[in-house]
């Protein structure tokens, strides 16, 4: 039987942990309105042990007096970092555009035409043809178990394309990428930078769900990647955002760690590629939400800087 002293000690520990998380900035704007105090799914032990006042959504404990100053310093540091990131990346885009003809950007793609030469309607029609081809694809074993293929969704003329890993259970059932829990978080992330799903294009490296959501295998990626390259060639985005390491490793042909990849923009021809955490990883590791927030703000700022500079 848990004694009342134990409960008080547990409550005090939890209160201290919550205050520490707040001071570290681990509650994220995207979670505004969500309780930082109580885990969403308290374990039976926690649920039994915690006094009701902690399980209820209590008002936040007082924030440390210097928290506002720390936040202002952090934001000022971020603003400087973001400005340098945008300046350096825009300069590199200009160099790439001056140096390289567009032709071979998405090399696995037999691009149907240079993106700039396609109207929005032509892009939509070309993507629809490609999607129809993907529907009957049997290039790899994933065809056997899928409910349906998951091609991509969004604006065929989007300036920003988000690339994830592979459809999960919900996506396989609904035929649309990022519609499960990770997708809901992606929607929140987009909203936080002033975008809606319809404003961007969202797709995956793989167009079919790997069983039990296992990692994509090399031969599956190899068979499926040409579809993605073709999609990208048709859309002709200004910026690409890789969600997670599988997307980044595939598109950028690297094995570098995600934290290393996040440090700067990468390039596919003259198209900058920004790498950030996968939303599903954020659900498992909420402390990565803060760096993700910085990544997507940089992405948005870069896009704004490049928009209209084509
Ligand atoms: N995870 C992905 O990488 N893609 C989806 O579409 C859904 C979850």
PDB file of N, CA and C and ligand atoms in Angstrom, residues 150 163-172 176-183 186 197 202-206 213 243-244 246-247 278-280, ligand 1:
ATOM      1  N   UNK A 150       0.143   4.627 -51.846  1.00  0.00           N
ATOM      2  CA  UNK A 150      -0.019   5.967 -51.253  1.00  0.00           C
ATOM      3  C   UNK A 150       0.932   6.878 -52.010  1.00  0.00           C
ATOM      4  N   UNK A 163       9.022  15.154 -47.645  1.00  0.00           N
ATOM      5  CA  UNK A 163       9.203  13.737 -47.992  1.00  0.00           C
ATOM      6  C   UNK A 163       9.378  12.927 -46.713  1.00  0.00           C
ATOM      7  N   UNK A 164       8.461  11.994 -46.494  1.00  0.00           N
ATOM      8  CA  UNK A 164       8.563  11.095 -45.341  1.00  0.00           C
ATOM      9  C   UNK A 164       9.137   9.758 -45.753  1.00  0.00           C
ATOM     10  N   UNK A 165       8.873   8.762 -44.911  1.00  0.00           N
ATOM     11  CA  UNK A 165       9.521   7.465 -45.105  1.00  0.00           C
ATOM     12  C   UNK A 165       8.631   6.508 -45.918  1.00  0.00           C
ATOM     13  N   UNK A 166       7.519   6.138 -45.329  1.00  0.00           N
ATOM     14  CA  UNK A 166       6.638   5.149 -45.964  1.00  0.00           C
ATOM     15  C   UNK A 166       5.275   5.231 -45.293  1.00  0.00           C
ATOM     16  N   UNK A 167       4.242   4.803 -46.007  1.00  0.00           N
ATOM     17  CA  UNK A 167       2.917   4.825 -45.382  1.00  0.00           C
ATOM     18  C   UNK A 167       2.870   3.917 -44.156  1.00  0.00           C
ATOM     19  N   UNK A 168       2.092   4.320 -43.171  1.00  0.00           N
ATOM     20  CA  UNK A 168       1.809   3.458 -42.027  1.00  0.00           C
ATOM     21  C   UNK A 168       0.422   2.842 -42.203  1.00  0.00           C
ATOM     22  N   UNK A 169      -0.133   2.341 -41.119  1.00  0.00           N
ATOM     23  CA  UNK A 169      -1.404   1.615 -41.201  1.00  0.00           C
ATOM     24  C   UNK A 169      -2.540   2.506 -41.720  1.00  0.00           C
ATOM     25  N   UNK A 170      -2.660   3.688 -41.114  1.00  0.00           N
ATOM     26  CA  UNK A 170      -3.748   4.586 -41.514  1.00  0.00           C
ATOM     27  C   UNK A 170      -3.606   5.026 -42.966  1.00  0.00           C
ATOM     28  N   UNK A 171      -2.364   5.306 -43.347  1.00  0.00           N
ATOM     29  CA  UNK A 171      -2.107   5.783 -44.706  1.00  0.00           C
ATOM     30  C   UNK A 171      -2.451   4.686 -45.719  1.00  0.00           C
ATOM     31  N   UNK A 172      -2.090   3.444 -45.348  1.00  0.00           N
ATOM     32  CA  UNK A 172      -2.383   2.294 -46.212  1.00  0.00           C
ATOM     33  C   UNK A 172      -3.897   2.128 -46.378  1.00  0.00           C
ATOM     34  N   UNK A 176      -3.626   8.010 -48.369  1.00  0.00           N
ATOM     35  CA  UNK A 176      -3.070   9.376 -48.328  1.00  0.00           C
ATOM     36  C   UNK A 176      -1.929   9.417 -47.312  1.00  0.00           C
ATOM     37  N   UNK A 177      -0.828  10.092 -47.658  1.00  0.00           N
ATOM     38  CA  UNK A 177       0.290  10.123 -46.708  1.00  0.00           C
ATOM     39  C   UNK A 177      -0.012  10.980 -45.473  1.00  0.00           C
ATOM     40  N   UNK A 178       0.591  10.601 -44.389  1.00  0.00           N
ATOM     41  CA  UNK A 178       0.546  11.379 -43.145  1.00  0.00           C
ATOM     42  C   UNK A 178      -0.879  11.746 -42.720  1.00  0.00           C
ATOM     43  N   UNK A 179      -1.681  10.700 -42.493  1.00  0.00           N
ATOM     44  CA  UNK A 179      -3.035  10.939 -41.980  1.00  0.00           C
ATOM     45  C   UNK A 179      -3.237  10.321 -40.593  1.00  0.00           C
ATOM     46  N   UNK A 180      -2.234   9.595 -40.090  1.00  0.00           N
ATOM     47  CA  UNK A 180      -2.337   9.030 -38.744  1.00  0.00           C
ATOM     48  C   UNK A 180      -1.857  10.049 -37.707  1.00  0.00           C
ATOM     49  N   UNK A 181      -1.408   9.546 -36.572  1.00  0.00           N
ATOM     50  CA  UNK A 181      -0.996  10.456 -35.481  1.00  0.00           C
ATOM     51  C   UNK A 181       0.178  11.337 -35.912  1.00  0.00           C
ATOM     52  N   UNK A 182       1.136  10.722 -36.604  1.00  0.00           N
ATOM     53  CA  UNK A 182       2.282  11.520 -37.068  1.00  0.00           C
ATOM     54  C   UNK A 182       1.802  12.599 -38.040  1.00  0.00           C
ATOM     55  N   UNK A 183       0.810  12.246 -38.835  1.00  0.00           N
ATOM     56  CA  UNK A 183       0.265  13.203 -39.792  1.00  0.00           C
ATOM     57  C   UNK A 183      -0.430  14.359 -39.095  1.00  0.00           C
ATOM     58  N   UNK A 186       2.213  16.544 -38.050  1.00  0.00           N
ATOM     59  CA  UNK A 186       2.733  17.297 -39.198  1.00  0.00           C
ATOM     60  C   UNK A 186       1.795  18.467 -39.538  1.00  0.00           C
ATOM     61  N   UNK A 197      -1.901  21.764 -45.398  1.00  0.00           N
ATOM     62  CA  UNK A 197      -1.506  20.635 -46.261  1.00  0.00           C
ATOM     63  C   UNK A 197      -1.679  20.982 -47.736  1.00  0.00           C
ATOM     64  N   UNK A 202       3.014  16.565 -50.086  1.00  0.00           N
ATOM     65  CA  UNK A 202       3.502  15.607 -49.077  1.00  0.00           C
ATOM     66  C   UNK A 202       3.563  14.223 -49.707  1.00  0.00           C
ATOM     67  N   UNK A 203       4.698  13.581 -49.591  1.00  0.00           N
ATOM     68  CA  UNK A 203       4.827  12.226 -50.141  1.00  0.00           C
ATOM     69  C   UNK A 203       5.863  11.445 -49.335  1.00  0.00           C
ATOM     70  N   UNK A 204       6.141  10.257 -49.764  1.00  0.00           N
ATOM     71  CA  UNK A 204       7.073   9.381 -49.057  1.00  0.00           C
ATOM     72  C   UNK A 204       8.093   8.790 -50.023  1.00  0.00           C
ATOM     73  N   UNK A 205       9.151   8.251 -49.433  1.00  0.00           N
ATOM     74  CA  UNK A 205      10.114   7.497 -50.247  1.00  0.00           C
ATOM     75  C   UNK A 205       9.433   6.252 -50.824  1.00  0.00           C
ATOM     76  N   UNK A 206       8.751   5.497 -49.967  1.00  0.00           N
ATOM     77  CA  UNK A 206       8.040   4.301 -50.433  1.00  0.00           C
ATOM     78  C   UNK A 206       6.562   4.606 -50.614  1.00  0.00           C
ATOM     79  N   UNK A 213       5.148  -1.769 -40.161  1.00  0.00           N
ATOM     80  CA  UNK A 213       5.873  -0.479 -40.185  1.00  0.00           C
ATOM     81  C   UNK A 213       7.381  -0.639 -40.001  1.00  0.00           C
ATOM     82  N   UNK A 243      11.714  14.502 -43.909  1.00  0.00           N
ATOM     83  CA  UNK A 243      11.236  14.211 -42.561  1.00  0.00           C
ATOM     84  C   UNK A 243      11.886  12.907 -42.109  1.00  0.00           C
ATOM     85  N   UNK A 244      12.931  13.033 -41.332  1.00  0.00           N
ATOM     86  CA  UNK A 244      13.581  11.843 -40.780  1.00  0.00           C
ATOM     87  C   UNK A 244      14.727  11.335 -41.617  1.00  0.00           C
ATOM     88  N   UNK A 246      15.432   8.316 -42.957  1.00  0.00           N
ATOM     89  CA  UNK A 246      15.276   7.491 -44.161  1.00  0.00           C
ATOM     90  C   UNK A 246      15.122   8.358 -45.400  1.00  0.00           C
ATOM     91  N   UNK A 247      14.300   9.390 -45.279  1.00  0.00           N
ATOM     92  CA  UNK A 247      14.116  10.286 -46.430  1.00  0.00           C
ATOM     93  C   UNK A 247      15.439  10.966 -46.769  1.00  0.00           C
ATOM     94  N   UNK A 278      11.491  13.247 -38.031  1.00  0.00           N
ATOM     95  CA  UNK A 278      10.214  12.703 -38.495  1.00  0.00           C
ATOM     96  C   UNK A 278       9.165  12.938 -37.399  1.00  0.00           C
ATOM     97  N   UNK A 279       7.940  13.339 -37.789  1.00  0.00           N
ATOM     98  CA  UNK A 279       6.917  13.573 -36.756  1.00  0.00           C
ATOM     99  C   UNK A 279       6.688  12.371 -35.837  1.00  0.00           C
ATOM    100  N   UNK A 280       6.810  11.155 -36.377  1.00  0.00           N
ATOM    101  CA  UNK A 280       6.614   9.983 -35.504  1.00  0.00           C
ATOM    102  C   UNK A 280       7.703   9.935 -34.432  1.00  0.00           C
TER     103      UNK A 280
HETATM  104  N1  LIG B   1       5.148   8.106 -41.697  1.00  0.00           N
HETATM  105  C1  LIG B   1       5.644   8.387 -42.915  1.00  0.00           C
HETATM  106  O1  LIG B   1       6.846   8.440 -43.101  1.00  0.00           O
HETATM  107  N2  LIG B   1       4.807   8.604 -43.889  1.00  0.00           N
HETATM  108  C2  LIG B   1       3.495   8.586 -43.740  1.00  0.00           C
HETATM  109  O2  LIG B   1       2.794   8.810 -44.701  1.00  0.00           O
HETATM  110  C3  LIG B   1       2.992   8.317 -42.455  1.00  0.00           C
HETATM  111  C4  LIG B   1       3.830   8.068 -41.454  1.00  0.00           C
END
